[in-house]
mmCIF file of C-alpha atoms in Angstrom:
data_model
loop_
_atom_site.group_PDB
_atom_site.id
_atom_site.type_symbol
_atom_site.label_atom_id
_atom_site.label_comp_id
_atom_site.label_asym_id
_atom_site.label_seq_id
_atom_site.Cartn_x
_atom_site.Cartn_y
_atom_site.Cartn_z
ATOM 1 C CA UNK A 1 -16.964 2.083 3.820
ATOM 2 C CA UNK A 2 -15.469 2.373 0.690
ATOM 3 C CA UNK A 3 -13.281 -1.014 -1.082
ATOM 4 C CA UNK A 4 -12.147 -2.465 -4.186
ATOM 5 C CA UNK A 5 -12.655 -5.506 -4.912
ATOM 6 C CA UNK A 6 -9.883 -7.139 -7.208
ATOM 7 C CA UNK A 7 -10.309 -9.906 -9.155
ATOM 8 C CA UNK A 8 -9.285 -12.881 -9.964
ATOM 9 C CA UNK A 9 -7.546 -14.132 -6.552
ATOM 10 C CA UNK A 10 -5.081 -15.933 -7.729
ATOM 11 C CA UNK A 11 -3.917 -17.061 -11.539
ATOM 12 C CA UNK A 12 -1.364 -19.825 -12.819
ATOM 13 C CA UNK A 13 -0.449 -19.541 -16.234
ATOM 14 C CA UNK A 14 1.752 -20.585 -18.924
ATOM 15 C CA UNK A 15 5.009 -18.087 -19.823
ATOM 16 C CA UNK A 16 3.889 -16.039 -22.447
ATOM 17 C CA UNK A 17 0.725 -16.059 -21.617
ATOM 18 C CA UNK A 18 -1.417 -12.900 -21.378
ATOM 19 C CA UNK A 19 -3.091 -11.974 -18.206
ATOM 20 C CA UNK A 20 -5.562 -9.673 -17.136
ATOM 21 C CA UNK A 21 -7.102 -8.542 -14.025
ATOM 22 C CA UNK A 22 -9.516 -5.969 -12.773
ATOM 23 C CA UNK A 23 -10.556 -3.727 -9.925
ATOM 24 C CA UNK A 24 -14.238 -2.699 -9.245
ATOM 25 C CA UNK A 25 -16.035 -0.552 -6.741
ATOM 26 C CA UNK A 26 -19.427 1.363 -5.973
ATOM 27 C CA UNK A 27 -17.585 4.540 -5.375
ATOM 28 C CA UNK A 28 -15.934 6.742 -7.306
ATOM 29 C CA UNK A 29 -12.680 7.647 -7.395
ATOM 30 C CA UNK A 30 -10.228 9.961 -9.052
ATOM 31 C CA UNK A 31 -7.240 7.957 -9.216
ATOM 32 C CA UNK A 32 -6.296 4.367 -9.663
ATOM 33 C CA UNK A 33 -2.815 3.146 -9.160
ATOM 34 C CA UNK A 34 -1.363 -0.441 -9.906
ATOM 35 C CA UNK A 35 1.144 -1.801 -7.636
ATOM 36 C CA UNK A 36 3.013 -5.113 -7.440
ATOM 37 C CA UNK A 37 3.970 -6.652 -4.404
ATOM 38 C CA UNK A 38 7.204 -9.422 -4.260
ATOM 39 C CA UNK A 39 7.491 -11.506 -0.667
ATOM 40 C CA UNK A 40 9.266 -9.755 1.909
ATOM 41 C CA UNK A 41 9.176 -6.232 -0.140
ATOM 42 C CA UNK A 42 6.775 -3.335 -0.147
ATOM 43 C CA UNK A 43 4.646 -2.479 -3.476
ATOM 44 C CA UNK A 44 6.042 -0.938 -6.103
ATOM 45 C CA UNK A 45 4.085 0.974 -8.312
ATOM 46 C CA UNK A 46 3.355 0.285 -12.088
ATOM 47 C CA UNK A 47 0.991 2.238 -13.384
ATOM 48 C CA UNK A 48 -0.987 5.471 -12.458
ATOM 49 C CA UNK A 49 -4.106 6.446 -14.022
ATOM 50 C CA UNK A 50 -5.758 9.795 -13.224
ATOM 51 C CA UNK A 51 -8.460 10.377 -16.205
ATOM 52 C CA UNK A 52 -11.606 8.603 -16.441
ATOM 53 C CA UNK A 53 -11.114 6.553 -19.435
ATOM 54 C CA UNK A 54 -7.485 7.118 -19.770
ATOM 55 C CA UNK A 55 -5.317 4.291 -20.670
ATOM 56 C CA UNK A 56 -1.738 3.638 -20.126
ATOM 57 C CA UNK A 57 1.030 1.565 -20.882
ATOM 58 C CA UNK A 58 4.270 0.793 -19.070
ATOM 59 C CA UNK A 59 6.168 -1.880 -21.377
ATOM 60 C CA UNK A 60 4.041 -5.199 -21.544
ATOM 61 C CA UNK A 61 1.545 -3.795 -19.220
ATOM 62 C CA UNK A 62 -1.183 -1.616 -19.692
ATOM 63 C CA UNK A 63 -3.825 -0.483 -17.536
ATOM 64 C CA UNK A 64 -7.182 1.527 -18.096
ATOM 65 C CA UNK A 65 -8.918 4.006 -15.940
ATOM 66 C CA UNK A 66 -12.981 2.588 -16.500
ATOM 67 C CA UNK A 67 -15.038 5.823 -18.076
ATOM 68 C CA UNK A 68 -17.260 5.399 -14.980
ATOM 69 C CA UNK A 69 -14.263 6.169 -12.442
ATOM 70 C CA UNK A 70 -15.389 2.898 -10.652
ATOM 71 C CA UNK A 71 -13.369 0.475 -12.171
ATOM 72 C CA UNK A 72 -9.701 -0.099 -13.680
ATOM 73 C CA UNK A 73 -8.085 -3.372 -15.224
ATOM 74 C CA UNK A 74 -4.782 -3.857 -15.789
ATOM 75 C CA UNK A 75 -3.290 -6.429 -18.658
ATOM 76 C CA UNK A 76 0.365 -8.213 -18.812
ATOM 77 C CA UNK A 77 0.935 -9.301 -22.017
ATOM 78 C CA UNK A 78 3.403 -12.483 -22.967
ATOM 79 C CA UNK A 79 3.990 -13.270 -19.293
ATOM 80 C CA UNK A 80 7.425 -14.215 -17.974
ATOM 81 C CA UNK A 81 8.907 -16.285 -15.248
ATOM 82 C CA UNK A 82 9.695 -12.424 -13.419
ATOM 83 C CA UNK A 83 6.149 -11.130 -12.987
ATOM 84 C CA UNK A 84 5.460 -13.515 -10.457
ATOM 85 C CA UNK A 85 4.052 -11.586 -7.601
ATOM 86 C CA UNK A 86 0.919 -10.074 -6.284
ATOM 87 C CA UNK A 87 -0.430 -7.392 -7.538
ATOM 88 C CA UNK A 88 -2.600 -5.132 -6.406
ATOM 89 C CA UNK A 89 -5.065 -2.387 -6.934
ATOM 90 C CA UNK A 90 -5.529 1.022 -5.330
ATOM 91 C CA UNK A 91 -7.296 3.842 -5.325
ATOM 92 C CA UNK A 92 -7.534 7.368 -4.244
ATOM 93 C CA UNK A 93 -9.826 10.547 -4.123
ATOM 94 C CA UNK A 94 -13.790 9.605 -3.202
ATOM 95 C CA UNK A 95 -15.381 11.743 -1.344
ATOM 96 C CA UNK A 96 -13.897 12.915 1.585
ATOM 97 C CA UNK A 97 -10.868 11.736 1.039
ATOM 98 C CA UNK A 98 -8.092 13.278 2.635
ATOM 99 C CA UNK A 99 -5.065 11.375 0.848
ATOM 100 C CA UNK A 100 -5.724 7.619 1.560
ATOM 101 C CA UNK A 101 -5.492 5.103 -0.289
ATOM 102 C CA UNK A 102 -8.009 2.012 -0.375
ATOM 103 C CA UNK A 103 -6.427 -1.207 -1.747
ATOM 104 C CA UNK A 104 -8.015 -4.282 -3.219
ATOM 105 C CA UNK A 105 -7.157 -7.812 -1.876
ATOM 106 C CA UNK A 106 -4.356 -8.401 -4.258
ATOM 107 C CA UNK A 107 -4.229 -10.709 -7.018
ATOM 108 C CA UNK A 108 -1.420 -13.407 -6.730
ATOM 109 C CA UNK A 109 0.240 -14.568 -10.461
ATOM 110 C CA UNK A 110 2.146 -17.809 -10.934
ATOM 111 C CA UNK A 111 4.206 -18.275 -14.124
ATOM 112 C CA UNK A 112 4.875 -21.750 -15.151
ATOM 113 C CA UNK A 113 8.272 -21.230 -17.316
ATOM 114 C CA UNK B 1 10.110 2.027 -3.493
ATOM 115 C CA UNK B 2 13.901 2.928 -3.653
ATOM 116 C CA UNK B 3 14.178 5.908 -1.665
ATOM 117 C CA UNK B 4 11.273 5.617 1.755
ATOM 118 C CA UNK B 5 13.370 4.032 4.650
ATOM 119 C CA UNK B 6 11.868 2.193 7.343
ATOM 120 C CA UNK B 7 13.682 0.489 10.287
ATOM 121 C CA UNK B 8 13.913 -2.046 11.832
ATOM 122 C CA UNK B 9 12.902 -4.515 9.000
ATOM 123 C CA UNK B 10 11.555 -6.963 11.376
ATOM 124 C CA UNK B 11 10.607 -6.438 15.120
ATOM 125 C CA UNK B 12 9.705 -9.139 17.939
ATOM 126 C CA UNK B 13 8.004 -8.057 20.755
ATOM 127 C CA UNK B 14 6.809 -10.134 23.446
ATOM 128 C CA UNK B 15 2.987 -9.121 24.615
ATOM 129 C CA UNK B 16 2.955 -6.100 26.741
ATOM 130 C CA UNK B 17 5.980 -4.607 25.202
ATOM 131 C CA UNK B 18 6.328 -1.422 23.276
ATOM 132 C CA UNK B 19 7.049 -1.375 19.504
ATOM 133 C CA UNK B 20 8.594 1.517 17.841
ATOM 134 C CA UNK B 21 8.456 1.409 13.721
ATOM 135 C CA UNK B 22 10.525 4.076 11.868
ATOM 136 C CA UNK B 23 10.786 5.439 8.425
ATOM 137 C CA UNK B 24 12.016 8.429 6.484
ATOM 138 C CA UNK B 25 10.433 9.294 3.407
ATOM 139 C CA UNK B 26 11.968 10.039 0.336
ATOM 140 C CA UNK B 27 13.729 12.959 0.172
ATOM 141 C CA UNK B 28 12.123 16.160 -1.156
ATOM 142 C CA UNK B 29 8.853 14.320 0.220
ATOM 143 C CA UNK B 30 6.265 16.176 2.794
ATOM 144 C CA UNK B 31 3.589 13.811 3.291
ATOM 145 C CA UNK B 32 3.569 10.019 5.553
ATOM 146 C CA UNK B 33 1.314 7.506 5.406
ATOM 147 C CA UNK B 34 1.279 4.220 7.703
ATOM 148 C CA UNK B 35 -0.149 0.966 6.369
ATOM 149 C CA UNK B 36 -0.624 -2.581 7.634
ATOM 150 C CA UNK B 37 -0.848 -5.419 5.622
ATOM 151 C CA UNK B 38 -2.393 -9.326 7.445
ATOM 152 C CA UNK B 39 -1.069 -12.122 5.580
ATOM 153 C CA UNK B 40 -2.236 -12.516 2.668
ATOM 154 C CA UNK B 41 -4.601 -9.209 2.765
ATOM 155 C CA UNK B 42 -4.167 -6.250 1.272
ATOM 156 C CA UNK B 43 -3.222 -3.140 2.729
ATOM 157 C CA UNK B 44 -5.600 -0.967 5.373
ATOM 158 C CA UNK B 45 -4.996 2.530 5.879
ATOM 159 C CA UNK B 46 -3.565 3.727 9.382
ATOM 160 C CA UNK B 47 -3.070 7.200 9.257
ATOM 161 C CA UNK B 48 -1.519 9.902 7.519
ATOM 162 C CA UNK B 49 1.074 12.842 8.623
ATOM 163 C CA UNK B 50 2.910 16.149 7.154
ATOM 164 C CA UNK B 51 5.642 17.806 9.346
ATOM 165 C CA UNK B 52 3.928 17.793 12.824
ATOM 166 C CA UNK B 53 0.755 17.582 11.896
ATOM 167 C CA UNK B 54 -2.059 14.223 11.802
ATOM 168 C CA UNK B 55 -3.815 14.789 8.794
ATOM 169 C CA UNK B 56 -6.133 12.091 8.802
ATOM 170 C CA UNK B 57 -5.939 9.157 11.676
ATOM 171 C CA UNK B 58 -9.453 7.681 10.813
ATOM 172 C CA UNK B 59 -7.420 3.858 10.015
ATOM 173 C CA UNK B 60 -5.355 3.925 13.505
ATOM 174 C CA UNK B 61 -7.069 1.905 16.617
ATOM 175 C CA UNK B 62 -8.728 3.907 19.416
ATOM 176 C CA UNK B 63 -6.009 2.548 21.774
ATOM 177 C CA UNK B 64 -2.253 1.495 21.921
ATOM 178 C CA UNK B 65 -1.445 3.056 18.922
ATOM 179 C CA UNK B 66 -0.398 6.772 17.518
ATOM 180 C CA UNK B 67 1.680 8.094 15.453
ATOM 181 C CA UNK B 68 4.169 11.412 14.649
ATOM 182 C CA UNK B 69 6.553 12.699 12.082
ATOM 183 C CA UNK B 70 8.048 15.832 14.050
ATOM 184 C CA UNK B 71 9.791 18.934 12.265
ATOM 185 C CA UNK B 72 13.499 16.587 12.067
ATOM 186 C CA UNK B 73 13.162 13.413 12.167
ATOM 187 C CA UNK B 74 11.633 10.075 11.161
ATOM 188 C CA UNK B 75 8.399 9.348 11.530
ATOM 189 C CA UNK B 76 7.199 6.715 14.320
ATOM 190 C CA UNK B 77 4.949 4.544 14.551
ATOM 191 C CA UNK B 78 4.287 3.537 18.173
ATOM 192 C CA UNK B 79 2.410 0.674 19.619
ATOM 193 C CA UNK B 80 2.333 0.293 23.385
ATOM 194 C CA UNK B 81 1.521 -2.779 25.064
ATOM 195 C CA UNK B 82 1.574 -5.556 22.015
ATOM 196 C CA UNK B 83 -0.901 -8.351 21.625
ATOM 197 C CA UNK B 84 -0.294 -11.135 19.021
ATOM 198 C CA UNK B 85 -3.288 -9.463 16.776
ATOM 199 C CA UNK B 86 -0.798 -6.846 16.346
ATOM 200 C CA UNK B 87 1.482 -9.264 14.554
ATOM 201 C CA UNK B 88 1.826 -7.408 10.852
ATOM 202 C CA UNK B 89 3.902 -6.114 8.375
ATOM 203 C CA UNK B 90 3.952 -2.465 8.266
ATOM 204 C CA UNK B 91 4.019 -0.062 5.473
ATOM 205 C CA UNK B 92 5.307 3.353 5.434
ATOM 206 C CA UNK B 93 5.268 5.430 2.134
ATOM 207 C CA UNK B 94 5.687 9.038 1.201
ATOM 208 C CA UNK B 95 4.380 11.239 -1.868
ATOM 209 C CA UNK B 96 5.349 14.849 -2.442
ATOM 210 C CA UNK B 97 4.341 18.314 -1.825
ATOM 211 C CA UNK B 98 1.044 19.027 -3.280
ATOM 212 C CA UNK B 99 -1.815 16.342 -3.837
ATOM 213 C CA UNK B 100 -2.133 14.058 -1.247
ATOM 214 C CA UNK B 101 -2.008 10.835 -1.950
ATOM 215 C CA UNK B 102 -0.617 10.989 -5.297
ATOM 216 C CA UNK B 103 1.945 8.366 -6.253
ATOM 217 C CA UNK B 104 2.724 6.955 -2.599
ATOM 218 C CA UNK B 105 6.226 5.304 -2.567
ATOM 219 C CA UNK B 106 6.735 2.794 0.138
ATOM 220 C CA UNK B 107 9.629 1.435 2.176
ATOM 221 C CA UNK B 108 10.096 -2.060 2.007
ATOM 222 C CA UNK B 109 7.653 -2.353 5.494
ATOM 223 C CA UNK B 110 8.353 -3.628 9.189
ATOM 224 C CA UNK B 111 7.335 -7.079 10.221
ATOM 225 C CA UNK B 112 6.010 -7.344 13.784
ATOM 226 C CA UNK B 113 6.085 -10.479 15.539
ATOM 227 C CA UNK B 114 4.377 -10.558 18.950
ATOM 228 C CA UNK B 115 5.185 -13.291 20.871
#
């Protein structure tokens, strides 16, 4: 079946550091979505991409839709103690897809202040 | 994810017991979908529901489980007869009229113990 699969797994880095991370896949897909996960909570989402190619930023992150439609990064730049979390990828619209979305197995960031 | 309710936010159940997960979407919001998240996995598509109607069920197990967002109401999520592999958290989120699947909010999720 269809999956993402998110890379790196985990990260520990210095504050104000910049980070990046990335989503791949063999299918395509018409919409990837960024969300970040904090322990106990549900994800919130960051970013939304829906344009092969497209990039987007929301404050010190940005995220790109990859021109292929199989892949999508997303960058935090000058990390701080706050964006400690997991994030994780998603995506939406292969074929036959009726409105779910597929996630990737998270990426968990560390900040050391 | 301010906005998608879900109740309770967590749940024991002993094994054999029923579980019933709720959650109201945002309002203004016509479309459910269920997730459930392992530890330290991400999340696997269960099912998803507009106003009494399944949509697309193709995540939710053969057995124990369904699922139902009637006309007024929350939707449920109902598991009959636990078993400790059914120990998750479990994520509800809503999007709005129009293309499915685009820009799911979620609740802050349900965490099932089974005992």
């Amino acid at each position: 079946g269809q999956q993402l699969n998110q890379s790196p797994q985990s990260m520990f880095i210095q504050e104000g550091e910049d980070v990046s991370m990335n989503c791949t896949s063999s299918s395509i897909f018409n919409t990837w979505l960024w969300y970040k996960q904090d322990p106990g909570e549900g994800p919130v989402l960051l970013i939304a991409l829906y344009k092969a190619g497209e990039l987007t930023s929301n404050g010190r992150l940005t995220a790109q839709f990859g021109i292929t439609r199989k892949d999508s990064f997303l960058n935090i730049s000058a990390s701080i103690p706050s964006d400690v979390g997991i994030y994780f990828c998603a995506a939406y619209g292969g074929s036959g897809n009726t409105g779910k979305l597929i996630f990737g197995q998270g990426t968990t960031l560390q900040v050391k202040p | 994810n301010a906005g998608v309710m879900q109740n309770p936010r967590h749940l024991v159940r002993r094994r054999g017991q029923e579980a019933r997960l709720r959650c109201s979407p945002m309002k203004g919001h016509s479309h459910v979908y269920w997730y459930r998240q392992l530890p330290e996995e991400g999340l696997k598509f269960m099912v998803y529901l507009q106003k009494e109607n399944i949509i697309d069920e193709s995540g939710m197990p053969k057995e124990r489980f369904s699922a139902e967002f009637p006309k007024e109401g929350p939707s449920i999520l109902r598991i009959q007869q636990v078993v400790r592999g059914d120990s998750a958290a479990y994520f509800c989120a809503s999007s709005p009229p129009g293309l499915a699947g685009d820009e799911q909010f979620f609740g802050p999720g349900t965490r099932l113990t089974v005992l």
